[in-house]
N, CA, C and O atoms as CSV, one atom per row, in Angstrom:
chain,resi,resn,atom,element,x,y,z
A,1,MET,N,N,-27.651,31.061,-14.102
A,1,MET,CA,C,-26.595,30.784,-13.159
A,1,MET,C,C,-27.060,29.748,-12.130
A,1,MET,O,O,-26.300,28.865,-11.733
A,2,LYS,N,N,-28.316,29.872,-11.708
A,2,LYS,CA,C,-28.850,28.943,-10.721
A,2,LYS,C,C,-28.934,27.528,-11.280
A,2,LYS,O,O,-28.648,26.562,-10.571
A,3,GLN,N,N,-29.324,27.400,-12.549
A,3,GLN,CA,C,-29.394,26.076,-13.168
A,3,GLN,C,C,-28.008,25.460,-13.294
A,3,GLN,O,O,-27.847,24.253,-13.118
A,4,PHE,N,N,-27.009,26.279,-13.596
A,4,PHE,CA,C,-25.643,25.778,-13.704
A,4,PHE,C,C,-25.158,25.229,-12.366
A,4,PHE,O,O,-24.520,24.177,-12.319
A,5,ILE,N,N,-25.457,25.931,-11.291
A,5,ILE,CA,C,-25.047,25.471,-9.961
A,5,ILE,C,C,-25.759,24.169,-9.606
A,5,ILE,O,O,-25.146,23.252,-9.059
A,6,HIS,N,N,-27.058,24.084,-9.918
A,6,HIS,CA,C,-27.813,22.861,-9.625
A,6,HIS,C,C,-27.264,21.674,-10.421
A,6,HIS,O,O,-27.110,20.579,-9.880
A,7,LYS,N,N,-26.976,21.890,-11.686
A,7,LYS,CA,C,-26.457,20.795,-12.509
A,7,LYS,C,C,-25.064,20.375,-12.059
A,7,LYS,O,O,-24.765,19.181,-12.011
A,8,SER,N,N,-24.218,21.328,-11.732
A,8,SER,CA,C,-22.873,20.969,-11.292
A,8,SER,C,C,-22.907,20.245,-9.948
A,8,SER,O,O,-22.126,19.318,-9.736
A,9,MET,N,N,-23.786,20.646,-9.045
A,9,MET,CA,C,-23.912,19.939,-7.767
A,9,MET,C,C,-24.454,18.526,-7.976
A,9,MET,O,O,-24.022,17.597,-7.293
A,10,ALA,N,N,-25.390,18.350,-8.907
A,10,ALA,CA,C,-25.919,17.018,-9.196
A,10,ALA,C,C,-24.830,16.111,-9.768
A,10,ALA,O,O,-24.744,14.939,-9.403
A,11,ILE,N,N,-24.013,16.639,-10.648
A,11,ILE,CA,C,-22.908,15.852,-11.214
A,11,ILE,C,C,-21.894,15.511,-10.128
A,11,ILE,O,O,-21.390,14.389,-10.087
A,12,PHE,N,N,-21.591,16.458,-9.252
A,12,PHE,CA,C,-20.652,16.215,-8.160
A,12,PHE,C,C,-21.166,15.130,-7.216
A,12,PHE,O,O,-20.408,14.242,-6.826
A,13,MET,N,N,-22.453,15.196,-6.844
A,13,MET,CA,C,-23.010,14.187,-5.942
A,13,MET,C,C,-23.053,12.813,-6.602
A,13,MET,O,O,-22.822,11.803,-5.936
A,14,ALA,N,N,-23.348,12.760,-7.907
A,14,ALA,CA,C,-23.334,11.475,-8.610
A,14,ALA,C,C,-21.926,10.895,-8.645
A,14,ALA,O,O,-21.755,9.684,-8.506
A,15,ALA,N,N,-20.916,11.741,-8.830
A,15,ALA,CA,C,-19.532,11.261,-8.823
A,15,ALA,C,C,-19.125,10.755,-7.446
A,15,ALA,O,O,-18.403,9.763,-7.342
A,16,VAL,N,N,-19.578,11.419,-6.392
A,16,VAL,CA,C,-19.264,10.971,-5.034
A,16,VAL,C,C,-19.889,9.606,-4.770
A,16,VAL,O,O,-19.237,8.731,-4.200
A,17,VAL,N,N,-21.138,9.411,-5.173
A,17,VAL,CA,C,-21.797,8.111,-4.981
A,17,VAL,C,C,-21.091,7.035,-5.796
A,17,VAL,O,O,-20.914,5.914,-5.319
A,18,LEU,N,N,-20.689,7.361,-7.011
A,18,LEU,CA,C,-19.992,6.393,-7.852
A,18,LEU,C,C,-18.654,6.000,-7.241
A,18,LEU,O,O,-18.305,4.820,-7.232
A,19,MET,N,N,-17.902,6.966,-6.732
A,19,MET,CA,C,-16.585,6.667,-6.173
A,19,MET,C,C,-16.675,5.898,-4.860
A,19,MET,O,O,-15.792,5.094,-4.561
A,20,THR,N,N,-17.723,6.126,-4.071
A,20,THR,CA,C,-17.836,5.397,-2.810
A,20,THR,C,C,-18.351,3.973,-3.005
A,20,THR,O,O,-18.073,3.105,-2.179
A,21,THR,N,N,-19.081,3.721,-4.062
A,21,THR,CA,C,-19.604,2.379,-4.288
A,21,THR,C,C,-18.697,1.531,-5.172
A,21,THR,O,O,-18.878,0.315,-5.246
A,22,MET,N,N,-17.741,2.137,-5.835
A,22,MET,CA,C,-16.862,1.408,-6.746
A,22,MET,C,C,-15.693,0.808,-5.967
A,22,MET,O,O,-15.109,1.474,-5.113
A,23,SER,N,N,-15.360,-0.418,-6.252
A,23,SER,CA,C,-14.194,-1.030,-5.623
A,23,SER,C,C,-13.076,-1.120,-6.661
A,23,SER,O,O,-13.328,-1.310,-7.851
A,24,PHE,N,N,-11.840,-0.981,-6.188
A,24,PHE,CA,C,-10.703,-1.043,-7.093
A,24,PHE,C,C,-9.496,-1.622,-6.365
A,24,PHE,O,O,-9.480,-1.738,-5.139
A,25,THR,N,N,-8.473,-1.985,-7.164
A,25,THR,CA,C,-7.258,-2.601,-6.642
A,25,THR,C,C,-6.049,-1.882,-7.222
A,25,THR,O,O,-6.015,-1.561,-8.410
A,26,ILE,N,N,-5.056,-1.631,-6.371
A,26,ILE,CA,C,-3.803,-1.023,-6.810
A,26,ILE,C,C,-2.698,-2.045,-6.567
A,26,ILE,O,O,-2.500,-2.503,-5.442
A,27,ASP,N,N,-1.985,-2.396,-7.628
A,27,ASP,CA,C,-0.847,-3.305,-7.519
A,27,ASP,C,C,0.429,-2.478,-7.556
A,27,ASP,O,O,0.573,-1.587,-8.393
A,28,MET,N,N,1.370,-2.779,-6.633
A,28,MET,CA,C,2.642,-2.054,-6.578
A,28,MET,C,C,3.783,-3.049,-6.500
A,28,MET,O,O,3.668,-4.087,-5.850
A,29,HIS,N,N,4.892,-2.728,-7.169
A,29,HIS,CA,C,6.089,-3.558,-7.133
A,29,HIS,C,C,7.237,-2.714,-6.596
A,29,HIS,O,O,7.571,-1.668,-7.153
A,30,TYR,N,N,7.837,-3.186,-5.499
A,30,TYR,CA,C,8.961,-2.499,-4.875
A,30,TYR,C,C,10.233,-3.296,-5.096
A,30,TYR,O,O,10.240,-4.522,-4.987
A,31,CYS,N,N,11.279,-2.607,-5.400
A,31,CYS,CA,C,12.607,-3.203,-5.467
A,31,CYS,C,C,13.408,-2.572,-4.337
A,31,CYS,O,O,13.883,-1.443,-4.463
A,32,GLY,N,N,13.554,-3.283,-3.255
A,32,GLY,CA,C,14.169,-2.699,-2.066
A,32,GLY,C,C,13.164,-1.755,-1.422
A,32,GLY,O,O,12.071,-2.170,-1.036
A,33,ASP,N,N,13.538,-0.478,-1.306
A,33,ASP,CA,C,12.645,0.526,-0.748
A,33,ASP,C,C,12.053,1.447,-1.801
A,33,ASP,O,O,11.247,2.317,-1.470
A,34,SER,N,N,12.429,1.279,-3.047
A,34,SER,CA,C,11.943,2.185,-4.092
A,34,SER,C,C,10.812,1.531,-4.893
A,34,SER,O,O,10.838,0.336,-5.185
A,35,LEU,N,N,9.822,2.356,-5.235
A,35,LEU,CA,C,8.677,1.898,-6.023
A,35,LEU,C,C,9.086,1.828,-7.485
A,35,LEU,O,O,9.518,2.827,-8.060
A,36,VAL,N,N,8.955,0.659,-8.084
A,36,VAL,CA,C,9.351,0.467,-9.473
A,36,VAL,C,C,8.158,0.667,-10.404
A,36,VAL,O,O,8.273,1.354,-11.419
A,37,ASP,N,N,7.002,0.066,-10.062
A,37,ASP,CA,C,5.850,0.143,-10.945
A,37,ASP,C,C,4.574,0.014,-10.121
A,37,ASP,O,O,4.547,-0.666,-9.095
A,38,PHE,N,N,3.517,0.681,-10.587
A,38,PHE,CA,C,2.200,0.505,-9.984
A,38,PHE,C,C,1.163,0.511,-11.087
A,38,PHE,O,O,1.380,1.077,-12.158
A,39,SER,N,N,0.023,-0.129,-10.813
A,39,SER,CA,C,-1.000,-0.256,-11.830
A,39,SER,C,C,-2.368,-0.347,-11.172
A,39,SER,O,O,-2.517,-0.912,-10.089
A,40,PHE,N,N,-3.365,0.220,-11.847
A,40,PHE,CA,C,-4.743,0.155,-11.374
A,40,PHE,C,C,-5.523,-0.975,-12.046
A,40,PHE,O,O,-6.449,-1.523,-11.448
A,41,VAL,N,N,-5.166,-1.326,-13.267
A,41,VAL,CA,C,-6.007,-2.229,-14.045
A,41,VAL,C,C,-5.379,-3.578,-14.365
A,41,VAL,O,O,-6.102,-4.510,-14.717
A,42,GLN,N,N,-4.075,-3.718,-14.258
A,42,GLN,CA,C,-3.452,-4.971,-14.627
A,42,GLN,C,C,-2.319,-5.286,-13.669
A,42,GLN,O,O,-2.008,-4.489,-12.784
A,43,LYS,N,N,-1.704,-6.444,-13.843
A,43,LYS,CA,C,-0.568,-6.824,-13.014
A,43,LYS,C,C,0.609,-5.905,-13.303
A,43,LYS,O,O,0.779,-5.434,-14.427
A,44,VAL,N,N,1.408,-5.656,-12.293
A,44,VAL,CA,C,2.546,-4.749,-12.467
A,44,VAL,C,C,3.673,-5.452,-13.200
A,44,VAL,O,O,3.812,-6.673,-13.130
A,45,LYS,N,N,4.472,-4.667,-13.901
A,45,LYS,CA,C,5.655,-5.201,-14.559
A,45,LYS,C,C,6.768,-5.291,-13.532
A,45,LYS,O,O,7.001,-4.354,-12.768
A,46,THR,N,N,7.441,-6.405,-13.520
A,46,THR,CA,C,8.496,-6.608,-12.532
A,46,THR,C,C,9.839,-6.212,-13.112
A,46,THR,O,O,9.989,-6.058,-14.324
A,47,CYS,N,N,10.812,-6.051,-12.231
A,47,CYS,CA,C,12.141,-5.635,-12.677
A,47,CYS,C,C,13.023,-6.818,-13.058
A,47,CYS,O,O,14.106,-6.618,-13.608
A,48,GLY,N,N,12.594,-8.031,-12.783
A,48,GLY,CA,C,13.360,-9.220,-13.145
A,48,GLY,C,C,14.282,-9.693,-12.056
A,48,GLY,O,O,14.883,-10.759,-12.192
A,49,MET,N,N,14.422,-8.946,-10.980
A,49,MET,CA,C,15.327,-9.337,-9.902
A,49,MET,C,C,14.672,-10.256,-8.887
A,49,MET,O,O,15.354,-10.816,-8.029
A,50,GLU,N,N,13.366,-10.418,-8.971
A,50,GLU,CA,C,12.672,-11.203,-7.960
A,50,GLU,C,C,12.841,-12.704,-8.149
A,50,GLU,O,O,12.522,-13.475,-7.243
A,51,LYS,N,N,13.326,-13.127,-9.285
A,51,LYS,CA,C,13.536,-14.561,-9.511
A,51,LYS,C,C,14.769,-15.008,-8.727
A,51,LYS,O,O,15.865,-14.470,-8.883
A,52,ALA,N,N,14.554,-15.985,-7.903
A,52,ALA,CA,C,15.668,-16.481,-7.083
A,52,ALA,C,C,16.596,-17.326,-7.943
A,52,ALA,O,O,16.148,-18.135,-8.756
A,53,GLN,N,N,17.904,-17.123,-7.750
A,53,GLN,CA,C,18.883,-17.889,-8.508
A,53,GLN,C,C,19.470,-18.962,-7.595
A,53,GLN,O,O,19.781,-18.707,-6.432
A,54,ALA,N,N,19.607,-20.118,-8.125
A,54,ALA,CA,C,20.137,-21.240,-7.339
A,54,ALA,C,C,21.634,-21.059,-7.131
A,54,ALA,O,O,22.345,-20.610,-8.030
A,55,THR,N,N,22.099,-21.407,-5.954
A,55,THR,CA,C,23.529,-21.322,-5.678
A,55,THR,C,C,24.225,-22.534,-6.275
A,55,THR,O,O,23.642,-23.612,-6.392
A,56,THR,N,N,25.452,-22.340,-6.641
A,56,THR,CA,C,26.210,-23.444,-7.254
A,56,THR,C,C,27.226,-24.019,-6.291
A,56,THR,O,O,28.152,-24.724,-6.690
A,57,SER,N,N,27.041,-23.708,-5.009
A,57,SER,CA,C,28.005,-24.266,-4.038
A,57,SER,C,C,27.688,-25.738,-3.780
A,57,SER,O,O,26.588,-26.208,-4.069
A,58,CYS,N,N,28.624,-26.425,-3.256
A,58,CYS,CA,C,28.471,-27.857,-3.031
A,58,CYS,C,C,27.729,-28.175,-1.741
A,58,CYS,O,O,27.237,-29.291,-1.573
A,59,GLU,N,N,27.639,-27.194,-0.809
A,59,GLU,CA,C,27.026,-27.485,0.475
A,59,GLU,C,C,25.517,-27.686,0.341
A,59,GLU,O,O,25.005,-28.739,0.721
A,60,ASN,N,N,24.810,-26.712,-0.184
A,60,ASN,CA,C,23.354,-26.789,-0.353
A,60,ASN,C,C,22.991,-26.309,-1.765
A,60,ASN,O,O,22.732,-25.121,-1.956
A,61,PRO,N,N,22.969,-27.178,-2.721
A,61,PRO,CA,C,22.679,-26.735,-4.085
A,61,PRO,C,C,21.210,-26.346,-4.296
A,61,PRO,O,O,20.901,-25.709,-5.303
A,62,THR,N,N,20.295,-26.701,-3.387
A,62,THR,CA,C,18.884,-26.401,-3.590
A,62,THR,C,C,18.465,-25.059,-2.991
A,62,THR,O,O,17.407,-24.541,-3.348
A,63,LEU,N,N,19.255,-24.487,-2.102
A,63,LEU,CA,C,18.902,-23.205,-1.504
A,63,LEU,C,C,19.150,-22.080,-2.486
A,63,LEU,O,O,20.052,-22.154,-3.320
A,64,SER,N,N,18.367,-21.070,-2.385
A,64,SER,CA,C,18.518,-19.928,-3.281
A,64,SER,C,C,18.676,-18.662,-2.453
A,64,SER,O,O,18.342,-18.640,-1.268
A,65,GLU,N,N,19.185,-17.611,-3.078
A,65,GLU,CA,C,19.351,-16.337,-2.398
A,65,GLU,C,C,17.997,-15.664,-2.216
A,65,GLU,O,O,17.079,-15.855,-3.013
A,66,LYS,N,N,17.894,-14.886,-1.168
A,66,LYS,CA,C,16.645,-14.191,-0.893
A,66,LYS,C,C,16.544,-12.951,-1.784
A,66,LYS,O,O,17.521,-12.220,-1.947
A,67,THR,N,N,15.392,-12.721,-2.343
A,67,THR,CA,C,15.201,-11.594,-3.252
A,67,THR,C,C,14.876,-10.327,-2.467
A,67,THR,O,O,14.364,-10.393,-1.349
A,68,CYS,N,N,15.178,-9.178,-3.060
A,68,CYS,CA,C,14.891,-7.894,-2.406
A,68,CYS,C,C,13.579,-7.296,-2.903
A,68,CYS,O,O,13.177,-6.243,-2.408
A,69,CYS,N,N,12.910,-7.911,-3.839
A,69,CYS,CA,C,11.687,-7.356,-4.433
A,69,CYS,C,C,10.445,-7.826,-3.672
A,69,CYS,O,O,10.384,-8.955,-3.185
A,70,THR,N,N,9.461,-6.933,-3.584
A,70,THR,CA,C,8.188,-7.273,-2.953
A,70,THR,C,C,7.048,-6.744,-3.798
A,70,THR,O,O,7.179,-5.716,-4.462
A,71,ASP,N,N,5.942,-7.443,-3.771
A,71,ASP,CA,C,4.720,-7.003,-4.442
A,71,ASP,C,C,3.678,-6.706,-3.378
A,71,ASP,O,O,3.453,-7.514,-2.478
A,72,LYS,N,N,3.047,-5.550,-3.481
A,72,LYS,CA,C,1.977,-5.182,-2.557
A,72,LYS,C,C,0.715,-4.913,-3.358
A,72,LYS,O,O,0.762,-4.432,-4.490
A,73,GLN,N,N,-0.407,-5.235,-2.743
A,73,GLN,CA,C,-1.699,-5.047,-3.392
A,73,GLN,C,C,-2.632,-4.380,-2.395
A,73,GLN,O,O,-2.859,-4.895,-1.300
A,74,VAL,N,N,-3.175,-3.226,-2.784
A,74,VAL,CA,C,-4.121,-2.487,-1.951
A,74,VAL,C,C,-5.500,-2.663,-2.577
A,74,VAL,O,O,-5.713,-2.308,-3.736
A,75,VAL,N,N,-6.439,-3.215,-1.801
A,75,VAL,CA,C,-7.792,-3.462,-2.289
A,75,VAL,C,C,-8.748,-2.560,-1.531
A,75,VAL,O,O,-8.765,-2.570,-0.300
A,76,LYS,N,N,-9.542,-1.782,-2.250
A,76,LYS,CA,C,-10.564,-0.914,-1.647
A,76,LYS,C,C,-11.914,-1.458,-2.053
A,76,LYS,O,O,-12.292,-1.394,-3.223
A,77,GLU,N,N,-12.639,-1.991,-1.097
A,77,GLU,CA,C,-13.962,-2.552,-1.360
A,77,GLU,C,C,-15.006,-1.447,-1.306
A,77,GLU,O,O,-14.976,-0.609,-0.405
A,78,GLY,N,N,-15.910,-1.439,-2.244
A,78,GLY,CA,C,-16.983,-0.453,-2.275
A,78,GLY,C,C,-18.158,-0.890,-1.428
A,78,GLY,O,O,-18.285,-2.059,-1.063
A,79,LYS,N,N,-19.015,0.070,-1.123
A,79,LYS,CA,C,-20.213,-0.236,-0.343
A,79,LYS,C,C,-21.276,-0.830,-1.255
A,79,LYS,O,O,-21.463,-0.392,-2.391
A,80,ASP,N,N,-21.958,-1.825,-0.737
A,80,ASP,CA,C,-23.065,-2.403,-1.487
A,80,ASP,C,C,-24.395,-1.842,-1.026
A,80,ASP,O,O,-25.315,-1.694,-1.831
A,81,ASP,N,N,-24.512,-1.529,0.253
A,81,ASP,CA,C,-25.771,-1.058,0.819
A,81,ASP,C,C,-25.657,0.432,1.103
A,81,ASP,O,O,-24.917,0.831,2.003
A,82,LEU,N,N,-26.369,1.255,0.360
A,82,LEU,CA,C,-26.318,2.702,0.554
A,82,LEU,C,C,-27.434,3.205,1.447
A,82,LEU,O,O,-27.349,4.312,1.977
A,83,LYS,N,N,-28.470,2.416,1.620
A,83,LYS,CA,C,-29.620,2.858,2.394
A,83,LYS,C,C,-29.414,2.499,3.858
A,83,LYS,O,O,-29.307,1.323,4.207
A,84,VAL,N,N,-29.358,3.521,4.715
A,84,VAL,CA,C,-29.170,3.293,6.144
A,84,VAL,C,C,-30.547,3.211,6.785
A,84,VAL,O,O,-31.396,4.078,6.582
A,85,SER,N,N,-30.747,2.173,7.547
A,85,SER,CA,C,-32.028,1.985,8.201
A,85,SER,C,C,-32.117,2.850,9.443
A,85,SER,O,O,-31.101,3.118,10.085
A,86,PHE,N,N,-33.317,3.288,9.789
A,86,PHE,CA,C,-33.526,4.103,10.983
A,86,PHE,C,C,-33.361,3.257,12.236
A,86,PHE,O,O,-33.172,3.798,13.326
A,87,ASP,N,N,-33.432,1.928,12.095
A,87,ASP,CA,C,-33.273,1.033,13.245
A,87,ASP,C,C,-31.822,0.974,13.714
A,87,ASP,O,O,-31.563,0.730,14.892
A,88,GLN,N,N,-30.875,1.196,12.806
A,88,GLN,CA,C,-29.470,1.070,13.147
A,88,GLN,C,C,-28.921,2.300,13.863
A,88,GLN,O,O,-27.790,2.266,14.347
A,89,LEU,N,N,-29.683,3.374,13.944
A,89,LEU,CA,C,-29.225,4.581,14.619
A,89,LEU,C,C,-29.369,4.428,16.128
A,89,LEU,O,O,-30.273,3.747,16.611
A,90,THR,N,N,-28.473,5.067,16.859
A,90,THR,CA,C,-28.569,5.036,18.313
A,90,THR,C,C,-29.701,5.956,18.759
A,90,THR,O,O,-30.272,6.687,17.949
A,91,LEU,N,N,-30.016,5.919,20.028
A,91,LEU,CA,C,-31.099,6.737,20.561
A,91,LEU,C,C,-30.788,8.224,20.416
A,91,LEU,O,O,-31.679,9.009,20.091
A,92,GLU,N,N,-29.547,8.618,20.649
A,92,GLU,CA,C,-29.167,10.023,20.505
A,92,GLU,C,C,-29.283,10.479,19.050
A,92,GLU,O,O,-29.732,11.594,18.783
A,93,GLN,N,N,-28.881,9.621,18.112
A,93,GLN,CA,C,-28.986,9.971,16.700
A,93,GLN,C,C,-30.445,10.070,16.261
A,93,GLN,O,O,-30.796,10.958,15.483
A,94,GLN,N,N,-31.296,9.171,16.749
A,94,GLN,CA,C,-32.720,9.253,16.421
A,94,GLN,C,C,-33.331,10.536,16.981
A,94,GLN,O,O,-34.141,11.182,16.316
A,95,PHE,N,N,-32.948,10.899,18.194
A,95,PHE,CA,C,-33.449,12.128,18.799
A,95,PHE,C,C,-32.996,13.346,18.003
A,95,PHE,O,O,-33.774,14.278,17.798
A,96,PHE,N,N,-31.737,13.343,17.550
A,96,PHE,CA,C,-31.235,14.453,16.742
A,96,PHE,C,C,-31.980,14.572,15.425
A,96,PHE,O,O,-32.348,15.675,15.019
A,97,VAL,N,N,-32.209,13.453,14.752
A,97,VAL,CA,C,-32.906,13.485,13.460
A,97,VAL,C,C,-34.338,13.979,13.642
A,97,VAL,O,O,-34.822,14.781,12.843
A,98,ALA,N,N,-35.014,13.510,14.678
A,98,ALA,CA,C,-36.396,13.933,14.912
A,98,ALA,C,C,-36.470,15.417,15.256
A,98,ALA,O,O,-37.338,16.124,14.745
A,99,SER,N,N,-35.573,15.899,16.115
A,99,SER,CA,C,-35.616,17.324,16.487
A,99,SER,C,C,-35.196,18.218,15.332
A,99,SER,O,O,-35.743,19.309,15.168
A,100,PHE,N,N,-34.234,17.776,14.527
A,100,PHE,CA,C,-33.823,18.564,13.366
A,100,PHE,C,C,-34.950,18.659,12.349
A,100,PHE,O,O,-35.201,19.731,11.799
A,101,THR,N,N,-35.627,17.550,12.096
A,101,THR,CA,C,-36.743,17.557,11.147
A,101,THR,C,C,-37.864,18.467,11.628
A,101,THR,O,O,-38.423,19.231,10.841
A,102,TYR,N,N,-38.192,18.393,12.900
A,102,TYR,CA,C,-39.251,19.248,13.444
A,102,TYR,C,C,-38.882,20.723,13.347
A,102,TYR,O,O,-39.709,21.543,12.948
A,103,SER,N,N,-37.642,21.070,13.709
A,103,SER,CA,C,-37.244,22.480,13.659
A,103,SER,C,C,-37.124,22.976,12.229
A,103,SER,O,O,-37.411,24.142,11.960
A,104,TYR,N,N,-36.703,22.113,11.301
A,104,TYR,CA,C,-36.594,22.522,9.904
A,104,TYR,C,C,-37.971,22.754,9.297
A,104,TYR,O,O,-38.161,23.716,8.553
A,105,LEU,N,N,-38.924,21.898,9.599
A,105,LEU,CA,C,-40.266,22.060,9.036
A,105,LEU,C,C,-40.997,23.238,9.656
A,105,LEU,O,O,-41.863,23.830,9.011
A,106,SER,N,N,-40.669,23.591,10.893
A,106,SER,CA,C,-41.342,24.729,11.522
A,106,SER,C,C,-40.832,26.059,10.980
A,106,SER,O,O,-41.439,27.098,11.240
A,107,LEU,N,N,-39.740,26.049,10.238
A,107,LEU,CA,C,-39.245,27.286,9.622
A,107,LEU,C,C,-40.192,27.790,8.542
A,107,LEU,O,O,-40.263,28.994,8.296
A,108,PHE,N,N,-40.913,26.894,7.901
A,108,PHE,CA,C,-41.710,27.247,6.745
A,108,PHE,C,C,-43.194,27.417,7.055
A,108,PHE,O,O,-44.015,27.402,6.137
A,109,GLU,N,N,-43.549,27.576,8.308
A,109,GLU,CA,C,-44.943,27.816,8.652
A,109,GLU,C,C,-45.304,29.252,8.305
A,109,GLU,O,O,-44.515,30.173,8.518
A,110,GLY,N,N,-46.490,29.428,7.776
A,110,GLY,CA,C,-46.924,30.760,7.361
A,110,GLY,C,C,-47.441,31.588,8.527
A,110,GLY,O,O,-47.721,31.071,9.608
A,111,ILE,N,N,-47.559,32.888,8.279
A,111,ILE,CA,C,-48.105,33.809,9.276
A,111,ILE,C,C,-49.606,33.880,9.068
A,111,ILE,O,O,-50.073,34.001,7.935
A,112,GLU,N,N,-50.384,33.803,10.180
A,112,GLU,CA,C,-51.837,33.797,10.058
A,112,GLU,C,C,-52.385,35.150,9.587
A,112,GLU,O,O,-53.260,35.189,8.722
A,113,SER,N,N,-51.891,36.241,10.137
A,113,SER,CA,C,-52.430,37.559,9.774
A,113,SER,C,C,-51.405,38.335,8.956
A,113,SER,O,O,-50.195,38.156,9.091
A,114,ASN,N,N,-51.925,39.182,8.123
A,114,ASN,CA,C,-51.088,40.018,7.284
A,114,ASN,C,C,-51.122,41.436,7.856
A,114,ASN,O,O,-51.773,42.318,7.297
A,115,ASP,N,N,-50.421,41.652,8.970
A,115,ASP,CA,C,-50.421,42.951,9.651
A,115,ASP,C,C,-49.426,43.892,8.987
A,115,ASP,O,O,-48.290,43.522,8.692
A,116,VAL,N,N,-49.879,45.101,8.762
A,116,VAL,CA,C,-49.007,46.158,8.271
A,116,VAL,C,C,-48.893,47.173,9.400
A,116,VAL,O,O,-49.863,47.884,9.664
A,117,PRO,N,N,-47.744,47.273,10.084
A,117,PRO,CA,C,-47.657,48.111,11.278
A,117,PRO,C,C,-47.680,49.610,10.990
A,117,PRO,O,O,-47.964,50.388,11.901
A,118,PHE,N,N,-47.396,50.047,9.775
A,118,PHE,CA,C,-47.333,51.472,9.481
A,118,PHE,C,C,-48.555,51.974,8.710
A,118,PHE,O,O,-48.476,53.020,8.066
A,119,ILE,N,N,-49.664,51.271,8.756
A,119,ILE,CA,C,-50.853,51.664,7.994
A,119,ILE,C,C,-51.489,52.931,8.552
A,119,ILE,O,O,-52.141,53.667,7.812
A,120,ASP,N,N,-51.311,53.199,9.850
A,120,ASP,CA,C,-51.918,54.387,10.461
A,120,ASP,C,C,-51.111,55.655,10.206
A,120,ASP,O,O,-51.605,56.754,10.462
A,121,TYR,N,N,-49.932,55.536,9.727
A,121,TYR,CA,C,-49.071,56.708,9.525
A,121,TYR,C,C,-48.992,57.046,8.040
A,121,TYR,O,O,-48.782,56.159,7.213
A,122,PRO,N,N,-49.158,58.312,7.700
A,122,PRO,CA,C,-49.068,58.708,6.297
A,122,PRO,C,C,-47.600,58.747,5.847
A,122,PRO,O,O,-46.701,58.893,6.675
A,123,PRO,N,N,-47.362,58.615,4.546
A,123,PRO,CA,C,-45.989,58.693,4.054
A,123,PRO,C,C,-45.455,60.123,4.212
A,123,PRO,O,O,-46.248,61.060,4.299
A,124,PRO,N,N,-44.145,60.307,4.250
A,124,PRO,CA,C,-43.592,61.641,4.406
A,124,PRO,C,C,-43.875,62.497,3.173
A,124,PRO,O,O,-43.972,61.999,2.052
A,125,PHE,N,N,-44.002,63.791,3.415
A,125,PHE,CA,C,-44.252,64.733,2.338
A,125,PHE,C,C,-42.944,64.990,1.606
A,125,PHE,O,O,-41.923,65.288,2.227
A,126,VAL,N,N,-42.980,64.872,0.279
A,126,VAL,CA,C,-41.791,65.077,-0.526
A,126,VAL,C,C,-41.777,66.533,-0.982
A,126,VAL,O,O,-42.670,66.965,-1.710
A,127,LYS,N,N,-40.766,67.288,-0.555
A,127,LYS,CA,C,-40.652,68.694,-0.937
A,127,LYS,C,C,-40.150,68.823,-2.363
A,127,LYS,O,O,-40.637,69.656,-3.128
A,128,ARG,N,N,-39.176,68.000,-2.718
A,128,ARG,CA,C,-38.616,68.040,-4.070
A,128,ARG,C,C,-38.540,66.609,-4.614
A,128,ARG,O,O,-38.398,65.646,-3.861
A,129,ASP,N,N,-38.633,66.502,-5.889
A,129,ASP,CA,C,-38.448,65.203,-6.527
A,129,ASP,C,C,-36.948,64.996,-6.727
A,129,ASP,O,O,-36.343,65.626,-7.595
A,130,VAL,N,N,-36.348,64.113,-5.925
A,130,VAL,CA,C,-34.901,63.937,-5.906
A,130,VAL,C,C,-34.410,63.332,-7.222
A,130,VAL,O,O,-33.326,63.692,-7.680
A,131,GLN,N,N,-35.157,62.440,-7.835
A,131,GLN,CA,C,-34.723,61.835,-9.090
A,131,GLN,C,C,-34.630,62.870,-10.196
A,131,GLN,O,O,-33.694,62.849,-10.995
A,132,VAL,N,N,-35.590,63.768,-10.244
A,132,VAL,CA,C,-35.562,64.814,-11.271
A,132,VAL,C,C,-34.472,65.827,-10.940
A,132,VAL,O,O,-33.812,66.340,-11.844
A,133,LEU,N,N,-34.276,66.119,-9.668
A,133,LEU,CA,C,-33.283,67.088,-9.250
A,133,LEU,C,C,-31.872,66.635,-9.628
A,133,LEU,O,O,-31.062,67.444,-10.079
A,134,HIS,N,N,-31.577,65.351,-9.447
A,134,HIS,CA,C,-30.237,64.832,-9.755
A,134,HIS,C,C,-30.153,64.156,-11.127
A,134,HIS,O,O,-29.088,63.667,-11.504
A,135,GLN,N,N,-31.222,64.125,-11.851
A,135,GLN,CA,C,-31.270,63.527,-13.202
A,135,GLN,C,C,-30.850,62.049,-13.190
A,135,GLN,O,O,-30.066,61.619,-14.036
A,136,THR,N,N,-31.367,61.285,-12.242
A,136,THR,CA,C,-31.095,59.843,-12.150
A,136,THR,C,C,-32.409,59.106,-12.339
A,136,THR,O,O,-33.339,59.251,-11.545
A,137,PHE,N,N,-32.474,58.316,-13.396
A,137,PHE,CA,C,-33.686,57.575,-13.729
A,137,PHE,C,C,-33.352,56.113,-13.952
A,137,PHE,O,O,-32.305,55.784,-14.510
A,138,LEU,N,N,-34.227,55.253,-13.523
A,138,LEU,CA,C,-34.081,53.829,-13.777
A,138,LEU,C,C,-34.657,53.512,-15.145
A,138,LEU,O,O,-35.805,53.834,-15.451
A,139,ILE,N,N,-33.845,52.886,-15.943
A,139,ILE,CA,C,-34.294,52.575,-17.303
A,139,ILE,C,C,-34.422,51.088,-17.444
A,139,ILE,O,O,-34.788,50.598,-18.512
């Protein structure tokens, strides 16, 4: 069970690093206020209404009607530098890292003496063997 948890956490952390360093683009095509198409890997398919049609009036034959379609593109740039330098941290952050490291490492210091506080006292006298009395045995 412990190995399964370690492997799943390693896969999760690798996926997080991959997703934060990967850059991607989302293309969206709107017709008015409604989303018509979106795509992650290629250009979006349009509805055909975005092409402006020339007017046939005699006043301004070169002007065209305004289209209601819009294309939006969302670009997410990934990180290139994952290693944060200790120089870029503020003084408070450096103090926190140093104090946290010191307190974390002091948790694992060993005890110099192996004192047993109850060595002077004898164990209690057992009047009956409770396991035999209740017929409960560890197998």
